[in-house]
Short mmCIF file of C-alpha atoms in Angstrom, two decimals:
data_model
loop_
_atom_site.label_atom_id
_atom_site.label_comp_id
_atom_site.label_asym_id
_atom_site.label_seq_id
_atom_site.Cartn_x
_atom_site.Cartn_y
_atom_site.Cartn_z
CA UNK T 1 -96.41 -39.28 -126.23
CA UNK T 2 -93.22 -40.82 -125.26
CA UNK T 3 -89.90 -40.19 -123.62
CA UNK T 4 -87.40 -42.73 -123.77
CA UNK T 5 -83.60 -43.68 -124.29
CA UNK T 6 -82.42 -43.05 -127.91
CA UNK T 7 -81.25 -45.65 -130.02
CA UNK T 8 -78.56 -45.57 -132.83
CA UNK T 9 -81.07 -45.78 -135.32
CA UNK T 10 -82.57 -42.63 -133.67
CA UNK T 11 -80.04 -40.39 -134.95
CA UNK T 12 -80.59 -39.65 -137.99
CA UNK T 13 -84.05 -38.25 -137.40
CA UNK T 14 -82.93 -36.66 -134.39
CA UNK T 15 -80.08 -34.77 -136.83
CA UNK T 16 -83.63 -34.10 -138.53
CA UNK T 17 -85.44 -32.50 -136.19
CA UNK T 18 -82.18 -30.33 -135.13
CA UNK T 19 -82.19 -29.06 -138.79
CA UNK T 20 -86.28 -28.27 -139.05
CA UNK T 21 -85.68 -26.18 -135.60
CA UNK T 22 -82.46 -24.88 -134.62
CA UNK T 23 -79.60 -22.87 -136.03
CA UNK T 24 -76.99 -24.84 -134.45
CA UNK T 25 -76.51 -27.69 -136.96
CA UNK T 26 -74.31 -30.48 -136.13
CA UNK T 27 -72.74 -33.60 -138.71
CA UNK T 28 -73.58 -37.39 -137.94
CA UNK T 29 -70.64 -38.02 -136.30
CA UNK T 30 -71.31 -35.97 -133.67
CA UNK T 31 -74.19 -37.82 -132.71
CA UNK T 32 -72.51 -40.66 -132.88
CA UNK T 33 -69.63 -39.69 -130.86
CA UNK T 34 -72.81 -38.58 -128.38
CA UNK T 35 -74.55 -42.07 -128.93
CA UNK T 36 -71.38 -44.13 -128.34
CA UNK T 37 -70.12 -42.38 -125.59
CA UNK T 38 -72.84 -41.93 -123.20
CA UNK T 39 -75.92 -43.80 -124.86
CA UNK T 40 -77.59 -43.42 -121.38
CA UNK T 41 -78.10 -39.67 -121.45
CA UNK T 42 -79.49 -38.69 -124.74
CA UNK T 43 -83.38 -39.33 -125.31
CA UNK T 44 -86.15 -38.80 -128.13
CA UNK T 45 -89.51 -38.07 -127.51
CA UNK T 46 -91.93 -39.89 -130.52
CA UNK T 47 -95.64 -39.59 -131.59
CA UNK T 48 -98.36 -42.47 -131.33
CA UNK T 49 -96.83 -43.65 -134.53
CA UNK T 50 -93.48 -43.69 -133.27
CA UNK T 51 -92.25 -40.17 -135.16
CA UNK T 52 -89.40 -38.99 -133.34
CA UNK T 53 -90.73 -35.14 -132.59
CA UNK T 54 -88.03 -34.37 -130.17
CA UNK T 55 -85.24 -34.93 -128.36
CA UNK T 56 -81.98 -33.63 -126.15
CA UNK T 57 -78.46 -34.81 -126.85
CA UNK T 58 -76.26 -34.82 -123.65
CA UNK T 59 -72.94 -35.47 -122.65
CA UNK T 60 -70.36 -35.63 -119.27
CA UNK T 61 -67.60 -33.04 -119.29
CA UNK T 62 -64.09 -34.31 -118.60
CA UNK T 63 -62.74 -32.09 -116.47
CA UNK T 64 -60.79 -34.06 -114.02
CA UNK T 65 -60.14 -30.08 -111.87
CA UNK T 66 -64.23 -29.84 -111.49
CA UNK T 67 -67.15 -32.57 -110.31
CA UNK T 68 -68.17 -34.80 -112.21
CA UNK T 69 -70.92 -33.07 -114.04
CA UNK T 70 -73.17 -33.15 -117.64
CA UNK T 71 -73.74 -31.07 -120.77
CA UNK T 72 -76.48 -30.62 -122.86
CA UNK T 73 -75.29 -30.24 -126.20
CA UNK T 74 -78.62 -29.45 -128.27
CA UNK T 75 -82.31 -29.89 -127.01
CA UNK T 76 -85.12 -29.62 -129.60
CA UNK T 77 -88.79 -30.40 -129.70
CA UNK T 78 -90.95 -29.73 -133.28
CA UNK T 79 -93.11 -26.74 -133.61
CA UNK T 80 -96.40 -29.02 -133.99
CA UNK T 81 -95.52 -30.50 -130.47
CA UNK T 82 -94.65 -27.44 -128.35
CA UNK T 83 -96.11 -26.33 -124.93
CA UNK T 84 -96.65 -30.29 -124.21
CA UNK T 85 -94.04 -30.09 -121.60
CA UNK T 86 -91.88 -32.58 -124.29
CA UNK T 87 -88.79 -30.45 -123.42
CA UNK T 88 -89.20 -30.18 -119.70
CA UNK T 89 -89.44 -34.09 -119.69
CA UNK T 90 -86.44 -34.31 -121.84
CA UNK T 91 -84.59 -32.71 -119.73
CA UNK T 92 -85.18 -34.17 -116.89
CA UNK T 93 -84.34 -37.47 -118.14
CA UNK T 94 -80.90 -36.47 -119.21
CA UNK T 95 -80.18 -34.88 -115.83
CA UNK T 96 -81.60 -38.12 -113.74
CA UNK T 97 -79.36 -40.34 -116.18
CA UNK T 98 -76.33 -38.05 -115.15
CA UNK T 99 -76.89 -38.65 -111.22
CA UNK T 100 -77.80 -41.95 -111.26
CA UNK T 101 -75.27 -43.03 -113.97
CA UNK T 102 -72.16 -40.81 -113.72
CA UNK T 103 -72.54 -38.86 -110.62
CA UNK T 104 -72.94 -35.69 -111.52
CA UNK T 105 -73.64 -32.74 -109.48
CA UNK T 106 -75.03 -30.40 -112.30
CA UNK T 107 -75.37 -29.89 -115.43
CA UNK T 108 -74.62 -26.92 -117.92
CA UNK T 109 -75.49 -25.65 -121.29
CA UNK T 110 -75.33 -22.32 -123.86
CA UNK T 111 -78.46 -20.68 -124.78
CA UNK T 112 -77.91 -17.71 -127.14
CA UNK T 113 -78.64 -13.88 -125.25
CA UNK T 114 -81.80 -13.61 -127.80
CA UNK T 115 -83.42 -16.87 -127.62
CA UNK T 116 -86.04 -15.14 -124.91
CA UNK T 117 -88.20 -18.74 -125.14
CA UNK T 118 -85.49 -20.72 -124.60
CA UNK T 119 -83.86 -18.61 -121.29
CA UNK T 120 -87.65 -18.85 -119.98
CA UNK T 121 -88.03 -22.31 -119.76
CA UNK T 122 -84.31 -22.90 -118.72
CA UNK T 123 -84.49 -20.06 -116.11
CA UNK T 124 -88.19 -20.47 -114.40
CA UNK T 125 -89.04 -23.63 -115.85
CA UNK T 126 -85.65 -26.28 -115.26
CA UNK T 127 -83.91 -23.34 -112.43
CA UNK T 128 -80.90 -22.93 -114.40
CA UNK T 129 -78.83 -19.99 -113.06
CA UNK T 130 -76.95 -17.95 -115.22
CA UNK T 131 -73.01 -18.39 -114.23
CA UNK T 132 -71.33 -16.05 -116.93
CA UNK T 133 -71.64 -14.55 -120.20
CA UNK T 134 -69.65 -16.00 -123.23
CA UNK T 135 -68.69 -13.71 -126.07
CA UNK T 136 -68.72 -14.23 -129.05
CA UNK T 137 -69.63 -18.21 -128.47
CA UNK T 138 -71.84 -18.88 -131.81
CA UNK T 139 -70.53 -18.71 -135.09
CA UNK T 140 -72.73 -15.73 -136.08
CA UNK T 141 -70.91 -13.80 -133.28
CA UNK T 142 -73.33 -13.86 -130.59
CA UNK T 143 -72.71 -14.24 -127.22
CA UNK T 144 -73.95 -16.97 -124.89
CA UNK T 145 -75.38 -17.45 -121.68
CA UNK T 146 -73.50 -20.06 -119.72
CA UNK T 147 -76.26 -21.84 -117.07
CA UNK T 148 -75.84 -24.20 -114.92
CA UNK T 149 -78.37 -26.56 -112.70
CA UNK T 150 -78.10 -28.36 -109.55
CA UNK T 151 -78.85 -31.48 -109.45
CA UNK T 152 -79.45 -32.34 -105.17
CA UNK T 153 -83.03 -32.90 -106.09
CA UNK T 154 -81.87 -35.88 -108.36
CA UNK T 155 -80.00 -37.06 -106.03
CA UNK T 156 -82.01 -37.41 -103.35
CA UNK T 157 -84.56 -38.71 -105.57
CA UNK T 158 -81.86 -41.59 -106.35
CA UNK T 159 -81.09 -41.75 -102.56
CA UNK T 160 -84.63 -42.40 -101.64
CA UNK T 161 -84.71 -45.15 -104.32
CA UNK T 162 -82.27 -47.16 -103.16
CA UNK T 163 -83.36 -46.81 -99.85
CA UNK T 164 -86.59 -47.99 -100.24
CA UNK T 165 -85.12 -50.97 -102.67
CA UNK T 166 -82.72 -51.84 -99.66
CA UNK T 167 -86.27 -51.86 -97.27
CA UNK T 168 -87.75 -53.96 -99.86
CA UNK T 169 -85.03 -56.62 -99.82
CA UNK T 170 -84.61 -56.56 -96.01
CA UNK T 171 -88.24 -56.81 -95.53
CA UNK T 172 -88.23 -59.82 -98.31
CA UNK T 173 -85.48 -61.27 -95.82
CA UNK T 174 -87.14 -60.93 -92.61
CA UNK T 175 -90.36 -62.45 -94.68
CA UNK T 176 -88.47 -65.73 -95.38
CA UNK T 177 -87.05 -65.75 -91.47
CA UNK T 178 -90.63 -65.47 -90.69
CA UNK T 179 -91.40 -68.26 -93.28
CA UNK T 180 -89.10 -70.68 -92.15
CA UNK T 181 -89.82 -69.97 -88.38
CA UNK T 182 -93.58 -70.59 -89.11
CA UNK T 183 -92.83 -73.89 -90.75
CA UNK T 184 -90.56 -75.07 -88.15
CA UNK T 185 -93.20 -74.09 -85.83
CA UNK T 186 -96.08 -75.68 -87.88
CA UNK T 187 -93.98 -78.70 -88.58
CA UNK T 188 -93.43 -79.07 -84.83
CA UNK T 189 -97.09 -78.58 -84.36
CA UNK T 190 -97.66 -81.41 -87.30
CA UNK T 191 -95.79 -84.06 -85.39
CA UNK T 192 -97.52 -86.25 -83.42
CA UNK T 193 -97.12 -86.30 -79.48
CA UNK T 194 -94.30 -86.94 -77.96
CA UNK T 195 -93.43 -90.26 -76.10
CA UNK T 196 -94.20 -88.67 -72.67
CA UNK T 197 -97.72 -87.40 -73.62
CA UNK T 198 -98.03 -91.23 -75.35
CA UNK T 199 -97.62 -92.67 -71.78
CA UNK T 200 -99.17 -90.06 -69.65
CA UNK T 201 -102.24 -91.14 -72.02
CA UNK T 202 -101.54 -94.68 -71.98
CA UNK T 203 -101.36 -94.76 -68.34
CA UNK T 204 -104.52 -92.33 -67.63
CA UNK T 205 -106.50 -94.75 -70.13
CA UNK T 206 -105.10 -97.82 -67.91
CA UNK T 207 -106.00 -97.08 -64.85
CA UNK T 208 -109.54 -96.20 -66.20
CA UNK T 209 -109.48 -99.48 -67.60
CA UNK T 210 -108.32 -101.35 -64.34
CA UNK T 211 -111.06 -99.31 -62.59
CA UNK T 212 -113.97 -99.89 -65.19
CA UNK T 213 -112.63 -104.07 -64.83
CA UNK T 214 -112.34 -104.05 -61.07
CA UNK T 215 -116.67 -102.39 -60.76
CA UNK T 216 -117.54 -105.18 -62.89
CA UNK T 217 -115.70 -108.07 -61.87
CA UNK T 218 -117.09 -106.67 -58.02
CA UNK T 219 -120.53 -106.73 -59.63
CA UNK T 220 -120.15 -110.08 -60.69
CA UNK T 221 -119.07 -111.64 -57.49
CA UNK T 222 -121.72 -109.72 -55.76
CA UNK T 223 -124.10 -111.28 -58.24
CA UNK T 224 -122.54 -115.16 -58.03
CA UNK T 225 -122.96 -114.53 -53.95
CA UNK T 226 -126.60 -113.65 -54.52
CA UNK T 227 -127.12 -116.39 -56.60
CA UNK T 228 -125.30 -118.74 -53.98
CA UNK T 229 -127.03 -117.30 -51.34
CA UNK T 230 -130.71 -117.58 -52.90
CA UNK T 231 -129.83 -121.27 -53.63
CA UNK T 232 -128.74 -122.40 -50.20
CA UNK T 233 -131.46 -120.58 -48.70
CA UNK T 234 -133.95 -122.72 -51.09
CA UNK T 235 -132.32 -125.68 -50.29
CA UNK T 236 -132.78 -125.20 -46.65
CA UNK T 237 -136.28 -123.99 -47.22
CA UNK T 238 -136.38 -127.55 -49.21
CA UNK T 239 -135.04 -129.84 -46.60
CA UNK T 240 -137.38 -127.86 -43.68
CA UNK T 241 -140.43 -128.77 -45.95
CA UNK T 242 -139.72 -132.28 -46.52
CA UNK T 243 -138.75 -132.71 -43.07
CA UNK T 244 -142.00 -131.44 -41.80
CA UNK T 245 -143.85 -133.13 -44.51
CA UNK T 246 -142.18 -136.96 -43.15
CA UNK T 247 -143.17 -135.70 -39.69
CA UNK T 248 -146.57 -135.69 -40.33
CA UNK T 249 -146.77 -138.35 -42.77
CA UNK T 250 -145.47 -140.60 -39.40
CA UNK T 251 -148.18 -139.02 -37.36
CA UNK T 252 -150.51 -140.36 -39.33
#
């Protein structure tokens, strides 16, 4: 099953379905006047093969001396499709369309003094509250119960939704400060070091450069004075053994 907004082309089956289940009759342009008027507050309920098998037909009251508040002029749901909670559903569609649309603080309708089904589900079901008794109201000459519903829980249903849409776009707008601080962050983090760190680590690897030049060149003279010592001391050694060597050569 399915509850949503009527269309124009709904109306002619929803004129239907008021003639297989109610009294109250109304002509086409009524519906239309309905339709064109306030297309946001009537609705159909339809099969899984898209039968319309219900609906409710609502209006606002102008009455510029009360609040702003709806009417449901007829509300009808097929035989075959009863006790499905179709009419509760209906109903509470129309009245959320009236807050969040129009306003409204409640809404009101008629419901003849023997229709015992009807004053059930309007009384215990919806919590419509009898307001006053209307004589004479239907063209048979039957009186009518005038109810009336408050409609603070739709209200604060609409409240809390706009609340929580206002959270959701704050939050999305604290997640992009977040964003763009990250990537200022990260594309700080991306660069590469700065000019001091550059020569902090120039200089370190200088002097450990210097130092690893000044061991070895220290190594090498300390080798080359080796080597100078080793060959004067084998050219002395040279000289004593070739002076010794003429010495006795003479003795002889």
């Amino acid at each position: 099953m399915n509850i949503r907004c009527a269309r124009p082309e709904d109306l002619m089956n929803m004129q239907h379905c008021n003639l297989l289940c109610l009294p109250e009759n109304y002509q086409m342009k009524y519906y239309f006047y309905h339709g064109l008027s306030w297309p946001q507050l009537s609705y159909v309920a339809e099969n899984e093969q898209g039968q319309i098998v219900g609906y409710v037909l609502a209006k606002m009251e102008e009455d510029s001396n009360d609040n702003p508040h709806g009417h449901i002029t007829s509300l009808a749901v097929k035989r075959s499709h009863r006790r499905l909670g179709l009419a509760q559903k209906l109903m509470d569609q129309a009245a959320r369309a009236m807050v969040e649309c129009f306003h409204a603080k409640y809404v009101s309708l008629h419901v003849r003094k023997s229709n015992r089904a009807a004053l059930n589900l309007y009384s215990n079901t919806l919590k419509f509250s009898i307001s006053e008794v209307e004589p004479k109201y239907y063209a048979d000459g039957e009186d009518a119960y005038a109810m009336k519903r408050d409609l603070k829980i739709f209200q604060q249903s609409s409240s809390c939704s706009e609340t929580s849409k206002n959270a959701i776009k704050s939050g999305d707008k604290s997640c992009e400060k977040g964003d763009k601080s990250g990537d200022k962050s990260s594309e700080k983090s991306d660069k590469p070091p700065g000019k001091s760190g550059d020569k902090s680590s120039e200089k370190s690897s200088d002097k450990a450069s210097e130092k690893s030049v000044d061991k070895l060149s220290d190594k090498m003279t300390d080798l080359s004075l080796e080597k100078s010592s080793d060959k004067s001391s084998e050219k002395s050694g040279d000289k004593l053994a070739n002076g010794q060597s003429g010495k006795h050569n003479k003795a002889k």
